[in-house]
Structures are given as structure tokens and as C-alpha cells.
Amino acid sequence: VRKWSKVPILVVSARSHERDKVEALDAGADDYVVKPFSPRELIARMRAVLRRGGTEAEKTVTCGPLTINEARFSAKVEGEPIKLGVIEFKMLLVLASSPGRVYSRAQLLSRVWDDSTELDERTVDVHILRLRKQLAGTAAASLVETVRGLGYRANDAA
């Protein structure tokens, strides 16, 4: 549900009763178009719905020298971009969103992977290693900490 919650919904229907329109809009539709309609009207309504959806502020997370922009899939250390794989980016976003909070391997699996049922918890260790390699040589090199016996956390003092 969370993955699709920002997708705009435009209902196209032959039903023109007010009750039908109200039900669709109350159920979560962003707009309701009644047939017949012109293609130009439909395109204009689609553009309007997409414009409204774009007004949400971009989520930016800052942790020590690290700044992550989730919408742009970008991470920077002291203003310099760093290249991250998708999994490493997601993992870093989870850790940096709550600096100091310790996440177990199981918690990271459930937050980073869409379907973590088939994965071993040691998969997290491999991706933490990759993440550390990508942060090496930057001011955020010591950002990801291991908490022995528990898991990992972001050190915002890094």
C-alpha cells in the first residue's frame, strides 16, 4: 500500500450521478471524468492531477556530514555526491533517518527489502560492507557503526 499511495488516480466512467462521483472521490480518487470526453480534456485533467501530486516537499535527511535526498535518489557527503547501489542507498536512508537508533539485521531486512522472507540475515552484513566501502575516504567514513550482538546504527557525530 505504501509503495502506491502517491500514485494519482483518475476515474473515467460513464456513470454521471453525483453519488457515483462522490463515492469515487471519497474512496481516494483524485479526479472523476464522465464519458464522453475529449482527449484534450483528459490530458489536461491528467496534467492537473500530476501537478497537484508534485507539491509535496522532497524528503531530505541529514546525519552528520551526510545529506540524503530520497526523491532524487542522491546522497552527498559535505556537498560531494557519492555513488550508492539501490540497497545501500535504502539502508543508509534507514540508518540516517534515526541516528543513534540500533537496527537489528532482521529490522534492516524488513525495512530495506520488499520481500525479505527468502533472505538470510547475513545479507545485511554484505551490504553494510559495501556501504562502508562507498563511504570510505569521505567525512562519513565512520558513520555506520556496528553494535556488537545487536546490529547497526548511524553515528551522527561522524
GROMACS .gro file of C-alpha atoms in nm:
model
  158
    1VAL     CA    1   0.000   0.000   0.000
    2ARG     CA    2   0.277   0.243   0.095
    3LYS     CA    3   0.452   0.190  -0.240
    4TRP     CA    4   0.146   0.303  -0.440
    5SER     CA    5  -0.004   0.564  -0.205
    6LYS     CA    6   0.132   0.857  -0.408
    7VAL     CA    7   0.007   0.735  -0.747
    8PRO     CA    8  -0.265   0.971  -0.873
    9ILE     CA    9  -0.600   0.809  -0.952
   10LEU     CA   10  -0.822   0.944  -1.228
   11VAL     CA   11  -1.160   0.771  -1.263
   12VAL     CA   12  -1.306   0.755  -1.613
   13SER     CA   13  -1.669   0.641  -1.609
   14ALA     CA   14  -1.998   0.653  -1.796
   15ARG     CA   15  -2.178   0.698  -1.462
   16SER     CA   16  -2.266   1.062  -1.420
   17HIS     CA   17  -2.471   1.060  -1.099
   18GLU     CA   18  -2.342   1.276  -0.819
   19ARG     CA   19  -2.349   0.977  -0.583
   20ASP     CA   20  -2.103   0.786  -0.808
   21LYS     CA   21  -1.864   1.080  -0.826
   22VAL     CA   22  -1.875   1.138  -0.450
   23GLU     CA   23  -1.815   0.768  -0.377
   24ALA     CA   24  -1.513   0.756  -0.609
   25LEU     CA   25  -1.361   1.075  -0.469
   26ASP     CA   26  -1.424   0.964  -0.109
   27ALA     CA   27  -1.260   0.630  -0.190
   28GLY     CA   28  -0.937   0.812  -0.286
   29ALA     CA   29  -0.972   0.917  -0.649
   30ASP     CA   30  -0.804   1.247  -0.737
   31ASP     CA   31  -1.042   1.333  -1.021
   32TYR     CA   32  -1.352   1.194  -1.196
   33VAL     CA   33  -1.417   1.227  -1.569
   34VAL     CA   34  -1.754   1.136  -1.721
   35LYS     CA   35  -1.779   0.990  -2.072
   36PRO     CA   36  -1.799   1.122  -2.335
   37PHE     CA   37  -1.496   1.349  -2.305
   38SER     CA   38  -1.242   1.487  -2.546
   39PRO     CA   39  -0.885   1.359  -2.543
   40ARG     CA   40  -0.764   1.714  -2.479
   41GLU     CA   41  -0.980   1.739  -2.165
   42LEU     CA   42  -0.848   1.406  -2.037
   43ILE     CA   43  -0.486   1.509  -2.095
   44ALA     CA   44  -0.547   1.845  -1.925
   45ARG     CA   45  -0.703   1.670  -1.623
   46MET     CA   46  -0.410   1.426  -1.608
   47ARG     CA   47  -0.161   1.715  -1.610
   48ALA     CA   48  -0.358   1.890  -1.333
   49VAL     CA   49  -0.360   1.577  -1.115
   50LEU     CA   50   0.014   1.528  -1.168
   51ARG     CA   51   0.084   1.893  -1.080
   52ARG     CA   52  -0.108   1.859  -0.753
   53GLY     CA   53   0.086   1.543  -0.672
   54GLY     CA   54   0.416   1.723  -0.720
   55THR     CA   55   0.359   1.981  -0.449
   56GLU     CA   56   0.481   1.751  -0.173
   57ALA     CA   57   0.814   1.861  -0.027
   58GLU     CA   58   1.108   1.637  -0.102
   59LYS     CA   59   1.230   1.434   0.193
   60THR     CA   60   1.585   1.525   0.287
   61VAL     CA   61   1.772   1.351   0.567
   62THR     CA   62   2.085   1.496   0.725
   63CYS     CA   63   2.312   1.294   0.951
   64GLY     CA   64   2.649   1.445   1.036
   65PRO     CA   65   2.825   1.533   0.708
   66LEU     CA   66   2.577   1.324   0.506
   67THR     CA   67   2.272   1.461   0.323
   68ILE     CA   68   2.029   1.224   0.152
   69ASN     CA   69   1.751   1.332  -0.086
   70GLU     CA   70   1.515   1.037  -0.117
   71ALA     CA   71   1.311   1.171  -0.411
   72ARG     CA   72   1.622   1.241  -0.619
   73PHE     CA   73   1.800   0.923  -0.508
   74SER     CA   74   2.107   1.125  -0.419
   75ALA     CA   75   2.349   1.117  -0.130
   76LYS     CA   76   2.619   1.375  -0.061
   77VAL     CA   77   2.896   1.399   0.192
   78GLU     CA   78   2.986   1.761   0.260
   79GLY     CA   79   2.824   1.853  -0.071
   80GLU     CA   80   3.013   1.594  -0.276
   81PRO     CA   81   2.795   1.325  -0.436
   82ILE     CA   82   2.861   0.961  -0.355
   83LYS     CA   83   2.753   0.670  -0.572
   84LEU     CA   84   2.543   0.409  -0.396
   85GLY     CA   85   2.362   0.099  -0.510
   86VAL     CA   86   1.988   0.080  -0.451
   87ILE     CA   87   2.014  -0.147  -0.147
   88GLU     CA   88   2.299   0.054   0.007
   89PHE     CA   89   2.103   0.376  -0.052
   90LYS     CA   90   1.793   0.236   0.118
   91MET     CA   91   1.998   0.100   0.406
   92LEU     CA   92   2.178   0.430   0.457
   93LEU     CA   93   1.846   0.615   0.445
   94VAL     CA   94   1.700   0.392   0.718
   95LEU     CA   95   2.005   0.432   0.941
   96ALA     CA   96   2.049   0.807   0.885
   97SER     CA   97   1.678   0.878   0.941
   98SER     CA   98   1.718   0.777   1.307
   99PRO     CA   99   2.079   0.845   1.410
  100GLY     CA  100   2.183   0.659   1.722
  101ARG     CA  101   1.899   0.406   1.694
  102VAL     CA  102   2.022   0.049   1.671
  103TYR     CA  103   1.864  -0.167   1.399
  104SER     CA  104   1.893  -0.544   1.412
  105ARG     CA  105   1.967  -0.734   1.093
  106ALA     CA  106   1.605  -0.855   1.083
  107GLN     CA  107   1.476  -0.497   1.114
  108LEU     CA  108   1.701  -0.381   0.832
  109LEU     CA  109   1.590  -0.673   0.615
  110SER     CA  110   1.223  -0.583   0.662
  111ARG     CA  111   1.277  -0.211   0.600
  112VAL     CA  112   1.510  -0.234   0.300
  113TRP     CA  113   1.395  -0.537   0.102
  114ASP     CA  114   1.040  -0.563  -0.031
  115ASP     CA  115   1.027  -0.938   0.031
  116SER     CA  116   1.279  -1.041   0.294
  117THR     CA  117   1.132  -1.383   0.368
  118GLU     CA  118   1.385  -1.567   0.148
  119LEU     CA  119   1.692  -1.372   0.261
  120ASP     CA  120   1.946  -1.464   0.526
  121GLU     CA  121   2.025  -1.201   0.789
  122ARG     CA  122   2.392  -1.214   0.686
  123THR     CA  123   2.288  -1.046   0.360
  124VAL     CA  124   2.272  -0.726   0.564
  125ASP     CA  125   2.639  -0.768   0.661
  126VAL     CA  126   2.741  -0.790   0.295
  127HIS     CA  127   2.557  -0.469   0.209
  128ILE     CA  128   2.692  -0.290   0.517
  129LEU     CA  129   3.041  -0.383   0.397
  130ARG     CA  130   2.964  -0.241   0.052
  131LEU     CA  131   2.819   0.074   0.208
  132ARG     CA  132   3.128   0.124   0.421
  133LYS     CA  133   3.349   0.085   0.113
  134GLN     CA  134   3.148   0.351  -0.067
  135LEU     CA  135   3.177   0.588   0.229
  136ALA     CA  136   3.549   0.518   0.280
  137GLY     CA  137   3.770   0.819   0.220
  138THR     CA  138   3.488   1.065   0.295
  139ALA     CA  139   3.398   1.257   0.609
  140ALA     CA  140   3.123   0.998   0.662
  141ALA     CA  141   3.361   0.701   0.669
  142SER     CA  142   3.277   0.621   1.031
  143LEU     CA  143   2.905   0.696   1.001
  144VAL     CA  144   2.788   0.332   1.006
  145GLU     CA  145   2.868   0.164   1.338
  146THR     CA  146   2.839  -0.198   1.440
  147VAL     CA  147   2.678  -0.256   1.779
  148ARG     CA  148   2.815  -0.594   1.874
  149GLY     CA  149   2.547  -0.857   1.928
  150LEU     CA  150   2.266  -0.619   1.827
  151GLY     CA  151   2.307  -0.471   1.480
  152TYR     CA  152   2.395  -0.137   1.323
  153ARG     CA  153   2.339   0.234   1.377
  154ALA     CA  154   2.429   0.567   1.224
  155ASN     CA  155   2.667   0.779   1.426
  156ASP     CA  156   2.568   1.141   1.357
  157ALA     CA  157   2.886   1.264   1.522
  158ALA     CA  158   3.091   1.110   1.241
   0.00000   0.00000   0.00000
